[in-house]
Amino acid sequence: MTSQRYIALIRGINVGRAKRVAMADLRALIEELGYRDARSVLNSGNVVFTADGVDPGVAAAAIEEQLVLKLGVAARVMVLVSEELATVLAENTLLPQATDHARLLVFILGDPAMRAAVAPLCERSWGDEALAVGQRAAYVWCPEGVLASAAATTLGKQLGDTTTSRNWNTLCKLYALCKEPASAPPGP
């Protein structure tokens, strides 16, 4: 079976004082599940790992369960295959106007059918802000900052806890980490 790189995006950990998780503990948890080469980006619950043909939904459920059992933290987890993240990055039509990538927010859609809920919001006028949607993500340009963004707030309310968001810089770092050589799988 062919090894692939996966990205686990864990929603809401290490934001403020709630749901604190050390990245070393998170990487160890991922590897205890039988995944390899776990590497984290920043301190916000972003982990890249290698596995042999695992279903992303199965991996997400396993990580969610172990977060509760081993670390006492309940958090939603989304797992993407690296090719899915490449598509998310390639489909962003807001890049030409987004001059500060820390203010370019990407909401990962857990279910591609969620596009239908986002599409009407893309038709609205958001002033200096902009909103666009791809196959697996919704993109929000927040020139005055994420916290001041009416588009990001509205989109967040529309999607609820079925999504997680990251800024463009973080997603690019995660993708770069996916492209780094992974360790070889253990021998028989």
PDB file of C-alpha atoms in Angstrom, residues 12-177:
ATOM      1  CA  GLY A  12     -10.289  25.086  18.928  1.00  0.00           C
ATOM      2  CA  ILE A  13      -7.271  23.814  20.846  1.00  0.00           C
ATOM      3  CA  ASN A  14      -4.727  26.201  22.339  1.00  0.00           C
ATOM      4  CA  VAL A  15      -7.003  29.191  21.731  1.00  0.00           C
ATOM      5  CA  GLY A  16      -6.852  31.226  24.897  1.00  0.00           C
ATOM      6  CA  ARG A  17      -6.596  29.151  28.072  1.00  0.00           C
ATOM      7  CA  ALA A  18      -9.092  26.458  27.158  1.00  0.00           C
ATOM      8  CA  LYS A  19      -8.244  23.098  25.648  1.00  0.00           C
ATOM      9  CA  ARG A  20      -4.482  23.357  26.123  1.00  0.00           C
ATOM     10  CA  VAL A  21      -2.544  20.591  24.356  1.00  0.00           C
ATOM     11  CA  ALA A  22       1.235  20.350  24.097  1.00  0.00           C
ATOM     12  CA  MET A  23       2.285  19.680  20.521  1.00  0.00           C
ATOM     13  CA  ALA A  24       4.683  16.948  21.682  1.00  0.00           C
ATOM     14  CA  ASP A  25       1.717  15.152  23.305  1.00  0.00           C
ATOM     15  CA  LEU A  26      -0.347  15.600  20.152  1.00  0.00           C
ATOM     16  CA  ARG A  27       2.421  14.218  17.924  1.00  0.00           C
ATOM     17  CA  ALA A  28       2.852  11.239  20.291  1.00  0.00           C
ATOM     18  CA  LEU A  29      -0.913  10.581  20.219  1.00  0.00           C
ATOM     19  CA  ILE A  30      -0.884  10.567  16.401  1.00  0.00           C
ATOM     20  CA  GLU A  31       2.028   8.125  16.317  1.00  0.00           C
ATOM     21  CA  GLU A  32       0.420   5.871  18.960  1.00  0.00           C
ATOM     22  CA  LEU A  33      -2.457   5.453  16.495  1.00  0.00           C
ATOM     23  CA  GLY A  34       0.021   3.852  14.085  1.00  0.00           C
ATOM     24  CA  TYR A  35       0.598   6.911  11.910  1.00  0.00           C
ATOM     25  CA  ARG A  36       4.175   7.929  11.230  1.00  0.00           C
ATOM     26  CA  ASP A  37       6.338  10.984  10.955  1.00  0.00           C
ATOM     27  CA  ALA A  38       3.962  13.303  12.847  1.00  0.00           C
ATOM     28  CA  ARG A  39       5.068  16.925  12.608  1.00  0.00           C
ATOM     29  CA  SER A  40       3.243  19.913  13.998  1.00  0.00           C
ATOM     30  CA  VAL A  41       3.057  23.465  12.748  1.00  0.00           C
ATOM     31  CA  LEU A  42       2.698  26.239  15.268  1.00  0.00           C
ATOM     32  CA  ASN A  43       0.967  25.598  18.578  1.00  0.00           C
ATOM     33  CA  SER A  44      -2.563  25.426  17.249  1.00  0.00           C
ATOM     34  CA  GLY A  45      -3.337  21.810  16.470  1.00  0.00           C
ATOM     35  CA  ASN A  46      -2.017  21.374  12.963  1.00  0.00           C
ATOM     36  CA  VAL A  47      -0.296  18.048  12.392  1.00  0.00           C
ATOM     37  CA  VAL A  48       1.078  16.483   9.222  1.00  0.00           C
ATOM     38  CA  PHE A  49       1.574  12.718   9.326  1.00  0.00           C
ATOM     39  CA  THR A  50       2.201   9.737   7.044  1.00  0.00           C
ATOM     40  CA  ALA A  51      -0.043   6.691   6.779  1.00  0.00           C
ATOM     41  CA  ASP A  52      -0.749   3.858   4.388  1.00  0.00           C
ATOM     42  CA  GLY A  53      -4.058   4.510   2.642  1.00  0.00           C
ATOM     43  CA  VAL A  54      -6.138   5.446   5.677  1.00  0.00           C
ATOM     44  CA  ASP A  55      -9.584   6.974   5.129  1.00  0.00           C
ATOM     45  CA  PRO A  56      -9.457  10.623   6.299  1.00  0.00           C
ATOM     46  CA  GLY A  57     -12.794  10.273   8.130  1.00  0.00           C
ATOM     47  CA  VAL A  58     -11.569   7.199   9.996  1.00  0.00           C
ATOM     48  CA  ALA A  59      -8.340   8.971  10.955  1.00  0.00           C
ATOM     49  CA  ALA A  60     -10.258  12.043  12.164  1.00  0.00           C
ATOM     50  CA  ALA A  61     -12.570   9.913  14.326  1.00  0.00           C
ATOM     51  CA  ALA A  62      -9.628   8.010  15.824  1.00  0.00           C
ATOM     52  CA  ILE A  63      -7.754  11.220  16.652  1.00  0.00           C
ATOM     53  CA  GLU A  64     -10.894  12.791  18.189  1.00  0.00           C
ATOM     54  CA  GLU A  65     -11.439   9.716  20.374  1.00  0.00           C
ATOM     55  CA  GLN A  66      -7.824   9.583  21.545  1.00  0.00           C
ATOM     56  CA  LEU A  67      -7.791  13.309  22.316  1.00  0.00           C
ATOM     57  CA  VAL A  68     -10.581  12.673  24.821  1.00  0.00           C
ATOM     58  CA  LEU A  69      -9.230   9.392  26.200  1.00  0.00           C
ATOM     59  CA  LYS A  70      -5.545  10.298  26.479  1.00  0.00           C
ATOM     60  CA  LEU A  71      -5.543  14.086  26.888  1.00  0.00           C
ATOM     61  CA  GLY A  72      -9.027  14.831  28.220  1.00  0.00           C
ATOM     62  CA  VAL A  73      -9.771  17.280  25.393  1.00  0.00           C
ATOM     63  CA  ALA A  74     -12.883  17.171  23.235  1.00  0.00           C
ATOM     64  CA  ALA A  75     -12.199  18.783  19.861  1.00  0.00           C
ATOM     65  CA  ARG A  76     -13.428  18.312  16.331  1.00  0.00           C
ATOM     66  CA  VAL A  77     -10.777  17.009  13.909  1.00  0.00           C
ATOM     67  CA  MET A  78     -10.692  17.273  10.136  1.00  0.00           C
ATOM     68  CA  VAL A  79      -8.175  15.242   8.148  1.00  0.00           C
ATOM     69  CA  LEU A  80      -7.202  16.005   4.561  1.00  0.00           C
ATOM     70  CA  VAL A  81      -4.970  14.096   2.177  1.00  0.00           C
ATOM     71  CA  SER A  82      -2.134  16.346   0.969  1.00  0.00           C
ATOM     72  CA  GLU A  83      -3.623  16.399  -2.542  1.00  0.00           C
ATOM     73  CA  GLU A  84      -6.853  17.844  -1.084  1.00  0.00           C
ATOM     74  CA  LEU A  85      -4.873  20.622   0.560  1.00  0.00           C
ATOM     75  CA  ALA A  86      -3.124  21.266  -2.769  1.00  0.00           C
ATOM     76  CA  THR A  87      -6.559  21.699  -4.378  1.00  0.00           C
ATOM     77  CA  VAL A  88      -7.678  24.049  -1.595  1.00  0.00           C
ATOM     78  CA  LEU A  89      -4.593  26.190  -2.223  1.00  0.00           C
ATOM     79  CA  ALA A  90      -4.970  26.110  -6.016  1.00  0.00           C
ATOM     80  CA  GLU A  91      -8.638  27.142  -6.018  1.00  0.00           C
ATOM     81  CA  ASN A  92      -8.241  30.378  -4.047  1.00  0.00           C
ATOM     82  CA  THR A  93      -9.417  33.185  -6.334  1.00  0.00           C
ATOM     83  CA  LEU A  94      -8.840  35.891  -3.700  1.00  0.00           C
ATOM     84  CA  LEU A  95      -5.030  35.789  -3.831  1.00  0.00           C
ATOM     85  CA  PRO A  96      -4.690  38.735  -6.242  1.00  0.00           C
ATOM     86  CA  GLN A  97      -6.411  41.106  -3.799  1.00  0.00           C
ATOM     87  CA  ALA A  98      -5.201  39.613  -0.512  1.00  0.00           C
ATOM     88  CA  THR A  99      -2.117  41.674   0.270  1.00  0.00           C
ATOM     89  CA  ASP A 100      -1.675  40.310   3.825  1.00  0.00           C
ATOM     90  CA  HIS A 101      -1.911  36.534   3.944  1.00  0.00           C
ATOM     91  CA  ALA A 102      -2.402  36.547   7.723  1.00  0.00           C
ATOM     92  CA  ARG A 103      -5.780  38.197   6.981  1.00  0.00           C
ATOM     93  CA  LEU A 104      -6.780  35.714   4.297  1.00  0.00           C
ATOM     94  CA  LEU A 105      -8.878  33.114   6.092  1.00  0.00           C
ATOM     95  CA  VAL A 106      -9.733  29.667   4.715  1.00  0.00           C
ATOM     96  CA  PHE A 107     -12.640  27.644   6.085  1.00  0.00           C
ATOM     97  CA  ILE A 108     -12.219  23.948   5.278  1.00  0.00           C
ATOM     98  CA  LEU A 109     -15.570  22.425   4.363  1.00  0.00           C
ATOM     99  CA  GLY A 110     -16.115  19.065   6.038  1.00  0.00           C
ATOM    100  CA  ASP A 111     -18.690  18.124   3.436  1.00  0.00           C
ATOM    101  CA  PRO A 112     -18.445  19.427  -0.146  1.00  0.00           C
ATOM    102  CA  ALA A 113     -22.263  19.782  -0.103  1.00  0.00           C
ATOM    103  CA  MET A 114     -21.730  22.738   2.249  1.00  0.00           C
ATOM    104  CA  ARG A 115     -20.800  24.758  -0.829  1.00  0.00           C
ATOM    105  CA  ALA A 116     -24.527  25.320  -1.393  1.00  0.00           C
ATOM    106  CA  ALA A 117     -24.780  27.107   1.983  1.00  0.00           C
ATOM    107  CA  VAL A 118     -21.789  29.311   1.160  1.00  0.00           C
ATOM    108  CA  ALA A 119     -22.639  30.209  -2.461  1.00  0.00           C
ATOM    109  CA  PRO A 120     -25.321  32.850  -1.636  1.00  0.00           C
ATOM    110  CA  LEU A 121     -22.891  34.616   0.702  1.00  0.00           C
ATOM    111  CA  CYS A 122     -20.422  34.949  -2.167  1.00  0.00           C
ATOM    112  CA  GLU A 123     -22.999  37.019  -4.070  1.00  0.00           C
ATOM    113  CA  ARG A 124     -23.322  39.619  -1.322  1.00  0.00           C
ATOM    114  CA  SER A 125     -21.348  42.843  -1.264  1.00  0.00           C
ATOM    115  CA  TRP A 126     -18.873  42.874   1.610  1.00  0.00           C
ATOM    116  CA  GLY A 127     -17.274  46.276   1.005  1.00  0.00           C
ATOM    117  CA  ASP A 128     -13.493  45.903   1.073  1.00  0.00           C
ATOM    118  CA  GLU A 129     -13.864  42.291   2.162  1.00  0.00           C
ATOM    119  CA  ALA A 130     -14.395  39.394  -0.235  1.00  0.00           C
ATOM    120  CA  LEU A 131     -15.696  35.858  -0.034  1.00  0.00           C
ATOM    121  CA  ALA A 132     -15.219  32.989  -2.509  1.00  0.00           C
ATOM    122  CA  VAL A 133     -15.813  29.247  -2.481  1.00  0.00           C
ATOM    123  CA  GLY A 134     -13.990  26.267  -3.964  1.00  0.00           C
ATOM    124  CA  GLN A 135     -14.677  22.539  -3.851  1.00  0.00           C
ATOM    125  CA  ARG A 136     -13.475  21.975  -0.252  1.00  0.00           C
ATOM    126  CA  ALA A 137     -13.015  25.476   1.139  1.00  0.00           C
ATOM    127  CA  ALA A 138     -14.456  28.940   1.525  1.00  0.00           C
ATOM    128  CA  TYR A 139     -12.042  31.881   1.378  1.00  0.00           C
ATOM    129  CA  VAL A 140     -12.464  35.219   3.157  1.00  0.00           C
ATOM    130  CA  TRP A 141     -10.318  38.306   2.621  1.00  0.00           C
ATOM    131  CA  CYS A 142     -10.407  40.326   5.855  1.00  0.00           C
ATOM    132  CA  PRO A 143      -8.390  43.519   5.146  1.00  0.00           C
ATOM    133  CA  GLU A 144      -9.279  45.052   8.544  1.00  0.00           C
ATOM    134  CA  GLY A 145      -8.477  41.846  10.431  1.00  0.00           C
ATOM    135  CA  VAL A 146     -10.274  38.591  11.081  1.00  0.00           C
ATOM    136  CA  LEU A 147     -11.990  39.747  14.285  1.00  0.00           C
ATOM    137  CA  ALA A 148     -13.418  42.817  12.526  1.00  0.00           C
ATOM    138  CA  SER A 149     -14.633  40.851   9.498  1.00  0.00           C
ATOM    139  CA  ALA A 150     -18.392  40.752   8.898  1.00  0.00           C
ATOM    140  CA  ALA A 151     -17.876  38.195   6.113  1.00  0.00           C
ATOM    141  CA  ALA A 152     -15.854  35.837   8.336  1.00  0.00           C
ATOM    142  CA  THR A 153     -18.361  36.174  11.192  1.00  0.00           C
ATOM    143  CA  THR A 154     -21.323  35.494   8.900  1.00  0.00           C
ATOM    144  CA  LEU A 155     -19.600  32.541   7.269  1.00  0.00           C
ATOM    145  CA  GLY A 156     -18.634  31.108  10.660  1.00  0.00           C
ATOM    146  CA  LYS A 157     -22.239  31.325  11.853  1.00  0.00           C
ATOM    147  CA  GLN A 158     -23.511  29.767   8.619  1.00  0.00           C
ATOM    148  CA  LEU A 159     -21.129  26.813   8.817  1.00  0.00           C
ATOM    149  CA  GLY A 160     -21.160  26.319  12.596  1.00  0.00           C
ATOM    150  CA  ASP A 161     -18.864  23.724  14.112  1.00  0.00           C
ATOM    151  CA  THR A 162     -18.767  21.631  10.941  1.00  0.00           C
ATOM    152  CA  THR A 163     -15.703  23.527   9.758  1.00  0.00           C
ATOM    153  CA  THR A 164     -12.377  24.792  10.936  1.00  0.00           C
ATOM    154  CA  SER A 165     -10.432  27.748   9.601  1.00  0.00           C
ATOM    155  CA  ARG A 166      -6.793  28.651   9.194  1.00  0.00           C
ATOM    156  CA  ASN A 167      -5.088  31.655   7.700  1.00  0.00           C
ATOM    157  CA  TRP A 168      -3.361  31.353   4.354  1.00  0.00           C
ATOM    158  CA  ASN A 169       0.143  31.438   5.830  1.00  0.00           C
ATOM    159  CA  THR A 170      -0.588  28.435   8.059  1.00  0.00           C
ATOM    160  CA  LEU A 171      -2.045  26.377   5.207  1.00  0.00           C
ATOM    161  CA  CYS A 172       0.991  27.143   3.043  1.00  0.00           C
ATOM    162  CA  LYS A 173       3.300  26.013   5.878  1.00  0.00           C
ATOM    163  CA  LEU A 174       1.310  22.800   6.260  1.00  0.00           C
ATOM    164  CA  TYR A 175       1.537  22.102   2.541  1.00  0.00           C
ATOM    165  CA  ALA A 176       5.290  22.751   2.540  1.00  0.00           C
ATOM    166  CA  LEU A 177       5.606  20.266   5.390  1.00  0.00           C
TER     167      LEU A 177
END
